[in-house]
């Protein structure tokens, strides 16, 4: 595997591990297949967000079928990309935006109250950025991630109901 592929795999793995109560799922193995088809921030963050839903759903099924007594899931996680393009902060960069960004960040947060971060990766692609710009990007990411968290909750509620 190439360096970039390993970096993406490790980011997804760290994010999903942050959801779980250590390895309290006995002899079972968690294996997630996340296809990141384009190596921009949006696809890796979508992989994290989707893998979270799949993980919660899988452990809920294991509890409902008696394979586990309790779910090891302690929180959900979600991720989003943010960046600055032409001086304008943007949420959820697509590939052309990601490539053109002056500042590029991936932000992973947990569903725990208080806006707890799992990981923040930020780079001044074509220079530097200020603390105020960093704070603005984190504010934008946090607002977007609250919306994603609500969508995850609705999705999981629908899955549980039928």
Short mmCIF file of C-alpha atoms in Angstrom, two decimals, residues 38-109:
data_model
loop_
_atom_site.label_atom_id
_atom_site.label_comp_id
_atom_site.label_asym_id
_atom_site.label_seq_id
_atom_site.Cartn_x
_atom_site.Cartn_y
_atom_site.Cartn_z
CA UNK A 38 -10.69 10.03 -4.96
CA UNK A 39 -8.11 11.09 -2.41
CA UNK A 40 -9.72 14.39 -1.46
CA UNK A 41 -10.99 15.38 1.94
CA UNK A 42 -14.65 14.91 1.07
CA UNK A 43 -14.42 11.22 0.23
CA UNK A 44 -12.35 10.22 3.27
CA UNK A 45 -14.62 12.19 5.58
CA UNK A 46 -17.70 10.60 3.98
CA UNK A 47 -16.08 7.19 4.53
CA UNK A 48 -15.66 7.94 8.25
CA UNK A 49 -19.22 9.20 8.60
CA UNK A 50 -20.69 6.19 6.77
CA UNK A 51 -18.44 3.70 8.57
CA UNK A 52 -19.73 5.09 11.85
CA UNK A 53 -23.33 4.37 10.90
CA UNK A 54 -22.42 0.88 9.68
CA UNK A 55 -20.52 0.14 12.90
CA UNK A 56 -23.37 1.27 15.16
CA UNK A 57 -25.87 -0.70 13.10
CA UNK A 58 -23.70 -3.84 13.15
CA UNK A 59 -23.24 -3.77 16.92
CA UNK A 60 -26.96 -3.06 17.46
CA UNK A 61 -27.70 -6.15 15.36
CA UNK A 62 -25.20 -8.21 17.38
CA UNK A 63 -26.93 -7.18 20.61
CA UNK A 64 -30.43 -7.81 19.21
CA UNK A 65 -29.43 -11.32 18.05
CA UNK A 66 -27.75 -12.21 21.36
CA UNK A 67 -24.19 -12.29 20.05
CA UNK A 68 -23.21 -9.54 22.51
CA UNK A 69 -24.80 -8.46 25.77
CA UNK A 70 -24.09 -4.78 25.26
CA UNK A 71 -22.79 -2.68 22.44
CA UNK A 72 -19.23 -1.37 22.75
CA UNK A 73 -20.29 1.82 20.94
CA UNK A 74 -19.98 4.77 23.31
CA UNK A 75 -20.36 7.62 20.86
CA UNK A 76 -20.76 8.30 17.17
CA UNK A 77 -18.21 10.13 15.05
CA UNK A 78 -18.53 12.18 11.90
CA UNK A 79 -16.05 13.97 9.70
CA UNK A 80 -16.06 16.85 7.27
CA UNK A 81 -13.57 18.78 5.17
CA UNK A 82 -13.23 22.54 5.31
CA UNK A 83 -10.94 24.94 3.57
CA UNK A 84 -10.19 28.43 2.35
CA UNK A 85 -10.46 29.11 -1.37
CA UNK A 86 -9.75 32.60 -2.64
CA UNK A 87 -10.04 33.96 0.87
CA UNK A 88 -13.47 32.37 1.43
CA UNK A 89 -13.99 29.60 4.01
CA UNK A 90 -15.94 26.61 2.65
CA UNK A 91 -17.49 23.47 4.06
CA UNK A 92 -17.31 19.99 2.49
CA UNK A 93 -14.78 20.54 -0.27
CA UNK A 94 -15.15 18.55 -3.47
CA UNK A 95 -12.08 17.49 -5.44
CA UNK A 96 -11.59 20.66 -7.54
CA UNK A 97 -12.00 22.79 -4.39
CA UNK A 98 -9.67 20.55 -2.37
CA UNK A 99 -6.93 20.87 -4.99
CA UNK A 100 -7.33 24.66 -5.21
CA UNK A 101 -7.61 25.33 -1.45
CA UNK A 102 -5.21 27.74 0.22
CA UNK A 103 -5.98 26.01 3.52
CA UNK A 104 -7.29 22.46 3.71
CA UNK A 105 -8.60 20.67 6.81
CA UNK A 106 -10.28 17.43 7.77
CA UNK A 107 -12.14 17.54 11.08
CA UNK A 108 -13.47 14.50 12.95
CA UNK A 109 -15.72 15.05 15.96
#
